[in-house]
PDB file of N, CA, C and O in Angstrom:
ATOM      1  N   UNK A   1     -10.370  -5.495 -12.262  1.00 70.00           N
ATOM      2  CA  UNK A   1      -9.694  -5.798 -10.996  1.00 70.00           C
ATOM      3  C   UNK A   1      -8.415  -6.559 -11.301  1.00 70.00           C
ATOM      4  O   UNK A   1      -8.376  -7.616 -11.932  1.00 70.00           O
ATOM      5  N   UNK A   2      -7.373  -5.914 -10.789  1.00 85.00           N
ATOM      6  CA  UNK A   2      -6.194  -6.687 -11.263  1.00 85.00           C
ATOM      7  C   UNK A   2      -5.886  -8.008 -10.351  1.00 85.00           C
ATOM      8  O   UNK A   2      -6.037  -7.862  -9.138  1.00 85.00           O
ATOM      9  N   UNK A   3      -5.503  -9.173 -10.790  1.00 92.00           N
ATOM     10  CA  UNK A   3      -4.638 -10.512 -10.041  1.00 92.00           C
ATOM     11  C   UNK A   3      -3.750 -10.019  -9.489  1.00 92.00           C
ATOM     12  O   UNK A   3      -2.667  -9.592  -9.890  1.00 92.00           O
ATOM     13  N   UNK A   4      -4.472 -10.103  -7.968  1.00 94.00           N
ATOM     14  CA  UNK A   4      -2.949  -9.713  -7.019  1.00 94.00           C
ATOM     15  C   UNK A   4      -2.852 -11.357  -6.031  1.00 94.00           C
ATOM     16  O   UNK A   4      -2.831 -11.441  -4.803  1.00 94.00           O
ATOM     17  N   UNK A   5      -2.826 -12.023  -6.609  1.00 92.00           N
ATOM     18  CA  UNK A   5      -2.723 -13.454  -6.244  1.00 92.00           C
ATOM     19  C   UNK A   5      -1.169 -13.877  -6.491  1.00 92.00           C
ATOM     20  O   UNK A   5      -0.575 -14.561  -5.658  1.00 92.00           O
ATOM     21  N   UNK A   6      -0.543 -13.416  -7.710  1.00 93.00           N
ATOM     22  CA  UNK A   6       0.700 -13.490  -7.660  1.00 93.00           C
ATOM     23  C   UNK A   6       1.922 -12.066  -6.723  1.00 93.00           C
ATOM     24  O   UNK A   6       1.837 -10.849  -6.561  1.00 93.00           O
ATOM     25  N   UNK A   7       2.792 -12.990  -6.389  1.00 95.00           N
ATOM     26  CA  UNK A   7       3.750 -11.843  -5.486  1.00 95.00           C
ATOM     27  C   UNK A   7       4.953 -11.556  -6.017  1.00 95.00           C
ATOM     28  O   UNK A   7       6.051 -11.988  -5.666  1.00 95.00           O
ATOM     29  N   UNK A   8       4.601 -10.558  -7.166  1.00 95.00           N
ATOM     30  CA  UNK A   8       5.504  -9.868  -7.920  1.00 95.00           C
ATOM     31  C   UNK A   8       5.565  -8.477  -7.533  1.00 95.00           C
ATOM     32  O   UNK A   8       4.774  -7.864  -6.817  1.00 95.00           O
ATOM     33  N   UNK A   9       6.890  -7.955  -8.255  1.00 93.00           N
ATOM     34  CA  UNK A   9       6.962  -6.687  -8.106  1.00 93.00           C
ATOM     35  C   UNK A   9       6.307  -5.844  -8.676  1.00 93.00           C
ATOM     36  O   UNK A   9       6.457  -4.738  -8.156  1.00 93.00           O
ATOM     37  N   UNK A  10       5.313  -5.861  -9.926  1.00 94.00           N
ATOM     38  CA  UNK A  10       4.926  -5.045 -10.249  1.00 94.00           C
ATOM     39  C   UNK A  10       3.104  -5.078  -9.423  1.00 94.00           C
ATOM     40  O   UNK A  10       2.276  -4.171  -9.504  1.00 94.00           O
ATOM     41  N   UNK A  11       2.991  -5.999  -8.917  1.00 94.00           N
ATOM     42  CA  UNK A  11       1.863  -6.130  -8.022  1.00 94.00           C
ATOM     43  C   UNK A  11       2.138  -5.689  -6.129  1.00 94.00           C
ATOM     44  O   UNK A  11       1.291  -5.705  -5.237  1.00 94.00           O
ATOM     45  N   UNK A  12       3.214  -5.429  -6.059  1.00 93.00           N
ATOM     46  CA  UNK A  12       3.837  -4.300  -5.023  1.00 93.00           C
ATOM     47  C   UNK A  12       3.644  -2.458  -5.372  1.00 93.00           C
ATOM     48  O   UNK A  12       3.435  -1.446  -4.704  1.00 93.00           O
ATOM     49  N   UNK A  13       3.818  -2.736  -6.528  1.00 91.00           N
ATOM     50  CA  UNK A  13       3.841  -1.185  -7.312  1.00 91.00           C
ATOM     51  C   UNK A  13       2.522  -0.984  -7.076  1.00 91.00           C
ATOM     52  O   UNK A  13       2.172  -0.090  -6.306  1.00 91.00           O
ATOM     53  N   UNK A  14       1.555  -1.846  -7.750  1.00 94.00           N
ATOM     54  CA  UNK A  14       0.319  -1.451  -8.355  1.00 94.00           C
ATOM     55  C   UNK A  14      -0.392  -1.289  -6.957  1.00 94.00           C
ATOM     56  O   UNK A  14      -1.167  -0.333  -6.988  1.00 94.00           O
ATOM     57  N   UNK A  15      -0.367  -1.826  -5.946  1.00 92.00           N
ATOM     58  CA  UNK A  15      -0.962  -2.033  -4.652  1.00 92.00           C
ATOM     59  C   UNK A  15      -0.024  -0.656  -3.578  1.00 92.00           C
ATOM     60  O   UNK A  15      -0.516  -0.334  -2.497  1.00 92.00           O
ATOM     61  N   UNK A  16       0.765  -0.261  -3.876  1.00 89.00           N
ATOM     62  CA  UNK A  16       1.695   1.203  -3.442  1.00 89.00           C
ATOM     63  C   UNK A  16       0.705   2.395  -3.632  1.00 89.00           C
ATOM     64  O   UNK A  16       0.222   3.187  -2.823  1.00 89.00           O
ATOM     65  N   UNK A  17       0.542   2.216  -5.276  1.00 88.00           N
ATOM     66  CA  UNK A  17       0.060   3.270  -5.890  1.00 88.00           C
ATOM     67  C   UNK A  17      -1.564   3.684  -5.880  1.00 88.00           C
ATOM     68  O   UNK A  17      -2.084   4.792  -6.018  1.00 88.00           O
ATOM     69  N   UNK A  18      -2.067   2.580  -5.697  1.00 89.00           N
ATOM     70  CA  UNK A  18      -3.758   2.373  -4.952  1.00 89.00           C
ATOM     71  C   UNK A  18      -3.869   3.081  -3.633  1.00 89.00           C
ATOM     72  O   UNK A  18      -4.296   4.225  -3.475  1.00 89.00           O
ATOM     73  N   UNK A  19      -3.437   2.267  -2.710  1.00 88.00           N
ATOM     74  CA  UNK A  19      -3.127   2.958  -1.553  1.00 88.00           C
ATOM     75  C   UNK A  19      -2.731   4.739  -1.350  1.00 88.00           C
ATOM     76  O   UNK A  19      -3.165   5.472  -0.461  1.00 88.00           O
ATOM     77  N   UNK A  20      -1.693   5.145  -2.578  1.00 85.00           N
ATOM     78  CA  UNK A  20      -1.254   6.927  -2.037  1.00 85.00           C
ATOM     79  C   UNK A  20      -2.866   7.300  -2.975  1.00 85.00           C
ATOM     80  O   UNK A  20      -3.666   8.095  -2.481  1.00 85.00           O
ATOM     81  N   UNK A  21      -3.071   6.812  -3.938  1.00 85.00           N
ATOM     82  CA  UNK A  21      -4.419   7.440  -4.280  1.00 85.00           C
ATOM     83  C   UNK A  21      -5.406   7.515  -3.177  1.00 85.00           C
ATOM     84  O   UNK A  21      -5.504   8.607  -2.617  1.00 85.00           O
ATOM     85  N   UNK A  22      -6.251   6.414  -2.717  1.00 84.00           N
ATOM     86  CA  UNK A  22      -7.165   6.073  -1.606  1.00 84.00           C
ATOM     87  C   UNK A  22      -6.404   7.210  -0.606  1.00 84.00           C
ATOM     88  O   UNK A  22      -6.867   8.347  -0.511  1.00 84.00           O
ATOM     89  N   UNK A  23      -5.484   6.893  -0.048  1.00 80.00           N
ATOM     90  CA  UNK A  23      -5.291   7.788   1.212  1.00 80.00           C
ATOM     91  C   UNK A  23      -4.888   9.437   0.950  1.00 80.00           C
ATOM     92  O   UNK A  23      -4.789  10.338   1.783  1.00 80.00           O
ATOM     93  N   UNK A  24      -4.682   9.477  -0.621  1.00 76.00           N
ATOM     94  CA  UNK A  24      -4.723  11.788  -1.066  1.00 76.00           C
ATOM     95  C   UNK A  24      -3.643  11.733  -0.578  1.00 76.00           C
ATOM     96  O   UNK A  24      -3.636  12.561   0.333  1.00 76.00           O
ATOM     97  N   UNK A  25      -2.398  11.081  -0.663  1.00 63.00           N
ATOM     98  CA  UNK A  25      -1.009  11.135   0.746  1.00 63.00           C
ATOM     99  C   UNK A  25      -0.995  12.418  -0.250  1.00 63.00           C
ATOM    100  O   UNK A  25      -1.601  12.832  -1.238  1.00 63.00           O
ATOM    101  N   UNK A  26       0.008  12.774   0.564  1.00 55.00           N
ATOM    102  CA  UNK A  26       0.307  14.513   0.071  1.00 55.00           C
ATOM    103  C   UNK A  26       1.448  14.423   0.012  1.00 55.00           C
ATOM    104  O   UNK A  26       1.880  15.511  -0.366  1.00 55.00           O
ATOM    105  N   UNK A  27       2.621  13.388   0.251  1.00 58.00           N
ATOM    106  CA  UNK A  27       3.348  13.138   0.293  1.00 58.00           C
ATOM    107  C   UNK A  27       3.993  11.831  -0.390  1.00 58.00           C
ATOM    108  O   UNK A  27       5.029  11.234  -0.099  1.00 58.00           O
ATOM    109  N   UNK A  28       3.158  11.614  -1.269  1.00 59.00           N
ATOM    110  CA  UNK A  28       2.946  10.646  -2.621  1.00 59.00           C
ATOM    111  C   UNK A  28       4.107  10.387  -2.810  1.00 59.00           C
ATOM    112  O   UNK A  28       4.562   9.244  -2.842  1.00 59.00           O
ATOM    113  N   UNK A  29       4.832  11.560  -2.982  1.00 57.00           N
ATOM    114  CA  UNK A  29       6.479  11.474  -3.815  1.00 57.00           C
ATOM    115  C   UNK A  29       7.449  10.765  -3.326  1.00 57.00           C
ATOM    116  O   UNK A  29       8.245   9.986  -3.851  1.00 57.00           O
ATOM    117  N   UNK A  30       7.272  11.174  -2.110  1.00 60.00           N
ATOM    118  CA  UNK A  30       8.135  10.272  -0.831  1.00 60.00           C
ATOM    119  C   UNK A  30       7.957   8.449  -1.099  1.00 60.00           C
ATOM    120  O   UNK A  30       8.801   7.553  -1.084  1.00 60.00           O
ATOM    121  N   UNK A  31       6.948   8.439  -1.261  1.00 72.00           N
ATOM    122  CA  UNK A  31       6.660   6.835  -1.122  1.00 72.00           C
ATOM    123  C   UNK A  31       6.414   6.260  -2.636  1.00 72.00           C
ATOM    124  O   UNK A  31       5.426   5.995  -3.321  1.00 72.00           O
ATOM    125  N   UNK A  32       7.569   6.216  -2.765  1.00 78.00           N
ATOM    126  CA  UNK A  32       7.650   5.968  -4.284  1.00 78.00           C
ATOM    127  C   UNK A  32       7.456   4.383  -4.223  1.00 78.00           C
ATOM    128  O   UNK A  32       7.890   3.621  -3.360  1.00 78.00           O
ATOM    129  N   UNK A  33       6.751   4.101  -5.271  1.00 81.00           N
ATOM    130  CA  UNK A  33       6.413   2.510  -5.441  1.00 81.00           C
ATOM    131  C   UNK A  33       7.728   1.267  -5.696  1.00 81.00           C
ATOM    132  O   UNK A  33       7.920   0.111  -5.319  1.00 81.00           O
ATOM    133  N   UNK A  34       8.224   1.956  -6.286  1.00 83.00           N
ATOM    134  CA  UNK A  34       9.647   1.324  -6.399  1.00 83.00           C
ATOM    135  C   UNK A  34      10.833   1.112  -5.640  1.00 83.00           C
ATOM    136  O   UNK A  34      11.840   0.459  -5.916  1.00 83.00           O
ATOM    137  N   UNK A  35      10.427   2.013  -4.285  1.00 84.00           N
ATOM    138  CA  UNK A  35      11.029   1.531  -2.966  1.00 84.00           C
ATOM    139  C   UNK A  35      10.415   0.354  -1.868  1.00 84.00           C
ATOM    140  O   UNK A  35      10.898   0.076  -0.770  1.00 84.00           O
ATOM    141  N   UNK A  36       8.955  -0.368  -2.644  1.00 88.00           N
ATOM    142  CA  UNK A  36       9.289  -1.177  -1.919  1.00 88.00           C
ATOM    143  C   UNK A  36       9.225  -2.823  -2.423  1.00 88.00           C
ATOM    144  O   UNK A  36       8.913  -3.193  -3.554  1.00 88.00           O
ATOM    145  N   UNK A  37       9.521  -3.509  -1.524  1.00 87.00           N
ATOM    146  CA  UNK A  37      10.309  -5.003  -2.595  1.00 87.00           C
ATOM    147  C   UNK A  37       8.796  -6.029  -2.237  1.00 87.00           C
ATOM    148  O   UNK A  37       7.859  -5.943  -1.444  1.00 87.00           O
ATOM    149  N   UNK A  38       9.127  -6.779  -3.088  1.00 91.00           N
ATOM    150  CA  UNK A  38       8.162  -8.430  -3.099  1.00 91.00           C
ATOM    151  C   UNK A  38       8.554  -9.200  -1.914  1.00 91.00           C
ATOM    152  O   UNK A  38       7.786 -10.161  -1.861  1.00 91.00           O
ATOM    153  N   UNK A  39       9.491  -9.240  -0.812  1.00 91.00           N
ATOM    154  CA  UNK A  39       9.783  -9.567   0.144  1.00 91.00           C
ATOM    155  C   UNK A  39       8.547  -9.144   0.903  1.00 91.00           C
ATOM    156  O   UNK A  39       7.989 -10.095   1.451  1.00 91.00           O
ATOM    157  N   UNK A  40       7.966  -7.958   1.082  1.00 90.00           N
ATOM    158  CA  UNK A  40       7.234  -7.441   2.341  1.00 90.00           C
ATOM    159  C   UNK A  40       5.661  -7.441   1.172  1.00 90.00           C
ATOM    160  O   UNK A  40       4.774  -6.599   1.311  1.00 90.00           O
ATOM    161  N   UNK A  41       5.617  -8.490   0.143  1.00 93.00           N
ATOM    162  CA  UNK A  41       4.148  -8.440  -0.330  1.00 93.00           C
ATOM    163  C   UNK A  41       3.128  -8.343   0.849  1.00 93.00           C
ATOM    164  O   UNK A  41       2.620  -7.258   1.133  1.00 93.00           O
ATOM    165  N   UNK A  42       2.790  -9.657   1.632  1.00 95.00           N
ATOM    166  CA  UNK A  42       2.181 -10.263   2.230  1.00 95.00           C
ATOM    167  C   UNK A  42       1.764  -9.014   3.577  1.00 95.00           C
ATOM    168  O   UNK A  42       0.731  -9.226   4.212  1.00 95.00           O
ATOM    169  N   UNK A  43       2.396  -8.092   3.836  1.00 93.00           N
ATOM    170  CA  UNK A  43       2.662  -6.827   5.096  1.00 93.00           C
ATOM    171  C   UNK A  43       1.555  -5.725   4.087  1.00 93.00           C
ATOM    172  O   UNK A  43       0.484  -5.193   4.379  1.00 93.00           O
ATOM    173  N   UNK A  44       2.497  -5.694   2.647  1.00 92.00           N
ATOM    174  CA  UNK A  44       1.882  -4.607   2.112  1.00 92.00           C
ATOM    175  C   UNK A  44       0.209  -4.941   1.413  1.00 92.00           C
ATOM    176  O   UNK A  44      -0.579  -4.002   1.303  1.00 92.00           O
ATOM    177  N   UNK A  45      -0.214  -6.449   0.951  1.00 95.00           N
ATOM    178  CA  UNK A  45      -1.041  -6.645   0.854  1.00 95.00           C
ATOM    179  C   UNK A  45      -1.869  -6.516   1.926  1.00 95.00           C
ATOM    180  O   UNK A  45      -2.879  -5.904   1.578  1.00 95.00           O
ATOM    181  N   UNK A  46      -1.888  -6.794   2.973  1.00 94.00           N
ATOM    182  CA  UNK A  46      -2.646  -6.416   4.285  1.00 94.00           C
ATOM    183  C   UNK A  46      -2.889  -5.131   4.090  1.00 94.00           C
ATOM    184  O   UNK A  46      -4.088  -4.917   3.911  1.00 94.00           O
ATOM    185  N   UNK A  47      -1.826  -3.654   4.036  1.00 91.00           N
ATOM    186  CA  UNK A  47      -2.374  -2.842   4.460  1.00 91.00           C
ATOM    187  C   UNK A  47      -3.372  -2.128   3.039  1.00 91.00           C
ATOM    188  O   UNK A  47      -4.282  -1.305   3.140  1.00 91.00           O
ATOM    189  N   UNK A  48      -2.950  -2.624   2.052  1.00 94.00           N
ATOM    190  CA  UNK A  48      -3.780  -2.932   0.533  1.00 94.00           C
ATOM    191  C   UNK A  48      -5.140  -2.665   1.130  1.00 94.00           C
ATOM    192  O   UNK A  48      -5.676  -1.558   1.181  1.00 94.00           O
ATOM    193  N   UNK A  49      -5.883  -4.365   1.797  1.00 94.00           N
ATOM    194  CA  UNK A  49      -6.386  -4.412   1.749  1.00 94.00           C
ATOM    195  C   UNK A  49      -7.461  -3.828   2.985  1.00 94.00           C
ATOM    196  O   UNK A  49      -8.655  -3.727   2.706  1.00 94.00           O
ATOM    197  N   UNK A  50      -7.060  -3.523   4.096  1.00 92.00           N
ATOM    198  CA  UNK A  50      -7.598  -2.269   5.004  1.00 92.00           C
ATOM    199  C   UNK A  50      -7.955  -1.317   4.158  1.00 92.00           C
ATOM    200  O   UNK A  50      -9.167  -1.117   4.077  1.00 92.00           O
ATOM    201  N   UNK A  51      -6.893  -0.338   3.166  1.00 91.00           N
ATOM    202  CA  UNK A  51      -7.120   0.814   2.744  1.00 91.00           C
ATOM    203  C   UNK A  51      -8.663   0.554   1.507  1.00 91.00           C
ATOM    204  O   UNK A  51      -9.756   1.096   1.669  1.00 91.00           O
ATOM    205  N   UNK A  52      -8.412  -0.109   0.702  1.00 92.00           N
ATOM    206  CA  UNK A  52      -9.580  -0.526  -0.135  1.00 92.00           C
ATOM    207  C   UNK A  52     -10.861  -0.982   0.689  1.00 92.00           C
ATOM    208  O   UNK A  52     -11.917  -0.420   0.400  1.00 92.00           O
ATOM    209  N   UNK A  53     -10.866  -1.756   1.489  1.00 94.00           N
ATOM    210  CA  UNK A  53     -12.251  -2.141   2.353  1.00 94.00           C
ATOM    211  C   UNK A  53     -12.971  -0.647   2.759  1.00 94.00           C
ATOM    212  O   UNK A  53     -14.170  -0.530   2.505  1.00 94.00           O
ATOM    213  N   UNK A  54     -12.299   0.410   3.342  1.00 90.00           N
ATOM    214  CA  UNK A  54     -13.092   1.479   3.633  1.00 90.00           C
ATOM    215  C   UNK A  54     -13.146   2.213   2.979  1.00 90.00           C
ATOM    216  O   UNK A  54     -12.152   2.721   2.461  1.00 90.00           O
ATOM    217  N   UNK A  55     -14.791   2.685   2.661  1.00 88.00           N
ATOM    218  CA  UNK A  55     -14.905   3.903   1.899  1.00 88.00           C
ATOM    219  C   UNK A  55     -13.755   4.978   2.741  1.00 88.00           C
ATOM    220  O   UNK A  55     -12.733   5.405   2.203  1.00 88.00           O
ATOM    221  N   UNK A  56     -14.043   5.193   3.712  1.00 87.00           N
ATOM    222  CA  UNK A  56     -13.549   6.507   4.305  1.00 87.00           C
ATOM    223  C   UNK A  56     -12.345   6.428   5.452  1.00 87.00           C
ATOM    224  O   UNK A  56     -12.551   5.470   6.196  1.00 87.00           O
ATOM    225  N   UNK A  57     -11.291   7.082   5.756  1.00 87.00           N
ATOM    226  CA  UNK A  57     -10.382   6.889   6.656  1.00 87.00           C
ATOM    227  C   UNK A  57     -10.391   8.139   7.729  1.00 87.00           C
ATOM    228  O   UNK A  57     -10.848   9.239   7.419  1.00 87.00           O
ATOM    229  N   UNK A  58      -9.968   7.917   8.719  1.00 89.00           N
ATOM    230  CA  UNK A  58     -10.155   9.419  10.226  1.00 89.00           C
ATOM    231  C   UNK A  58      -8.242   9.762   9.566  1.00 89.00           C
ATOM    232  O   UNK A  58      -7.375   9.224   8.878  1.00 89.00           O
ATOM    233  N   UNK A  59      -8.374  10.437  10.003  1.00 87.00           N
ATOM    234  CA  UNK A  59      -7.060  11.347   9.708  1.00 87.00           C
ATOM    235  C   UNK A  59      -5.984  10.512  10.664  1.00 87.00           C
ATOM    236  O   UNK A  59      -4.781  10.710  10.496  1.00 87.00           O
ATOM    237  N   UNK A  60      -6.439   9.598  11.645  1.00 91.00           N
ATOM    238  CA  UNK A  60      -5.276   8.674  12.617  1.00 91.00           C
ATOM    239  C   UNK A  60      -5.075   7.401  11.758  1.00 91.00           C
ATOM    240  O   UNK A  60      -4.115   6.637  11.658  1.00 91.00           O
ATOM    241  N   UNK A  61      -6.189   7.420  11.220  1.00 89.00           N
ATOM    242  CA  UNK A  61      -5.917   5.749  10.467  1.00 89.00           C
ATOM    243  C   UNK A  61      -5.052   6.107   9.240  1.00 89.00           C
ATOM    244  O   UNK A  61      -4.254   5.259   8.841  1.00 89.00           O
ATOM    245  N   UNK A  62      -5.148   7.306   8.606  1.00 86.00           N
ATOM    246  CA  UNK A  62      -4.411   7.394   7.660  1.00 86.00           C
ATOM    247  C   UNK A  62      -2.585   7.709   8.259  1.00 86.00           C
ATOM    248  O   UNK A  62      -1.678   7.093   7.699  1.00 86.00           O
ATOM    249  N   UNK A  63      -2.406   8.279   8.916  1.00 86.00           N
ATOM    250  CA  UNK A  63      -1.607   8.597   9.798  1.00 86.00           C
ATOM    251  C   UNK A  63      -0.630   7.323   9.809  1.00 86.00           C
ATOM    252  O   UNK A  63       0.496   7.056   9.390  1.00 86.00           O
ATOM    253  N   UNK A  64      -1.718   6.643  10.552  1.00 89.00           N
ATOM    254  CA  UNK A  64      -0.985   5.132  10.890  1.00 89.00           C
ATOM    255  C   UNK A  64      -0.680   4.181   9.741  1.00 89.00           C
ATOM    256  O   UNK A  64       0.460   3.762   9.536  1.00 89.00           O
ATOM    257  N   UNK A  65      -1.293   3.991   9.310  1.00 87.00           N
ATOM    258  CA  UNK A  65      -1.055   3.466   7.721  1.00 87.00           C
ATOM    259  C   UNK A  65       0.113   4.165   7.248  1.00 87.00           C
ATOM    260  O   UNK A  65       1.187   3.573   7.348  1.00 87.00           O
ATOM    261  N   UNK A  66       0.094   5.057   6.865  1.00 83.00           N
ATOM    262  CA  UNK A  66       1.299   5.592   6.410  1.00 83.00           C
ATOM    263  C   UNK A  66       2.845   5.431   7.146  1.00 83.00           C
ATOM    264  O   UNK A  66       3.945   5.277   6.615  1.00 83.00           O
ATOM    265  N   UNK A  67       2.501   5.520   8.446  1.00 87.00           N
ATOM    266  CA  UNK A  67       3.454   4.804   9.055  1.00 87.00           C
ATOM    267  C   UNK A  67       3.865   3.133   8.745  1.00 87.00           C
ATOM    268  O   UNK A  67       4.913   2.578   8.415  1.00 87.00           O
ATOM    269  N   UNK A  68       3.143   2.884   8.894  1.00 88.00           N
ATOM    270  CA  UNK A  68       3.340   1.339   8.872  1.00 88.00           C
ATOM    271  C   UNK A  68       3.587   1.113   7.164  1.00 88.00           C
ATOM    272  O   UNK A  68       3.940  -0.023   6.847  1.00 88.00           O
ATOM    273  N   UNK A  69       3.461   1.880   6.325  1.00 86.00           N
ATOM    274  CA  UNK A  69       4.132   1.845   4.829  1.00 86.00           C
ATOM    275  C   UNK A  69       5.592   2.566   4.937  1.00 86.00           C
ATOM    276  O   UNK A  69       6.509   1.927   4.419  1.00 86.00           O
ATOM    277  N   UNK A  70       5.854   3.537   5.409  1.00 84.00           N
ATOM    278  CA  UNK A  70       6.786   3.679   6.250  1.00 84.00           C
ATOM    279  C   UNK A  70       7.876   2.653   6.450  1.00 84.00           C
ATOM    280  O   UNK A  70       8.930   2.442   5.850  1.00 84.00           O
ATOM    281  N   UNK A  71       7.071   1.873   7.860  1.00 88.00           N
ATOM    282  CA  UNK A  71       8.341   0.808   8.114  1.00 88.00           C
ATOM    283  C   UNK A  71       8.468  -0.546   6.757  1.00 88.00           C
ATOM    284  O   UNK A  71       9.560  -1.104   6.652  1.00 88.00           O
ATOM    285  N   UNK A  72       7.744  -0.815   6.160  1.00 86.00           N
ATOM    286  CA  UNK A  72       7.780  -1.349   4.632  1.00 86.00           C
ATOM    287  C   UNK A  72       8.958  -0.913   3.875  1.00 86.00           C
ATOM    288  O   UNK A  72       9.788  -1.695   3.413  1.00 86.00           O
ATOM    289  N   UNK A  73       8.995   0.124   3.787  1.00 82.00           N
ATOM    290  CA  UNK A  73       9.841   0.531   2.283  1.00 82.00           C
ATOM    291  C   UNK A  73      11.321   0.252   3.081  1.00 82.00           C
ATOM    292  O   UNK A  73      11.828   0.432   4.188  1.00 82.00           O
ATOM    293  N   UNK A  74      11.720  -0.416   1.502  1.00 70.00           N
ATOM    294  CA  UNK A  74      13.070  -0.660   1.597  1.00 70.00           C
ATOM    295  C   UNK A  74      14.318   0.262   2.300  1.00 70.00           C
ATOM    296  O   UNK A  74      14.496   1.470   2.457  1.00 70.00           O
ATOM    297  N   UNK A  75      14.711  -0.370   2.473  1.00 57.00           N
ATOM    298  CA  UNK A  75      16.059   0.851   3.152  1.00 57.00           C
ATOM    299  C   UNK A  75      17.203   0.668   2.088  1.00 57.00           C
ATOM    300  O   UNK A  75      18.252   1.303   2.194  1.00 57.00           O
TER     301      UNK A  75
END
């Protein structure tokens, strides 16, 4: 289990890349880990940790999640 206690960038990456696994995005490519910053840890750790708590997601929760990673990534 990795230390995501510190709010670095490569613990933005690693918590990006958990998440497009867990959710099968199909659209992985798009949401490249490196678009988003250590500024919005604390947003992206939240949705981190929704996606990991459930075994399983409805096709709206993934939906929405993805949205809301979405409004995350850097511009």
């Amino acid at each position: 289990m990795k230390d995501l206690s510190q709010k670095t960038q490569e613990n933005v990456e690693y918590m990006i890349e958990e998440i497009k696994t867990k959710l099968r995005m199909a659209t992985g490519a798009a949401m490249l880990a490196s678009a988003f910053n250590v500024d919005q840890y604390d947003d992206i750790f939240d949705v981190y940790d929704i996606v990991m708590s459930k075994e399983r997601l409805s096709i709206s929760e993934v939906e929405a999640l993805a949205m809301e990673l979405g409004k995350l990534r850097s511009k």
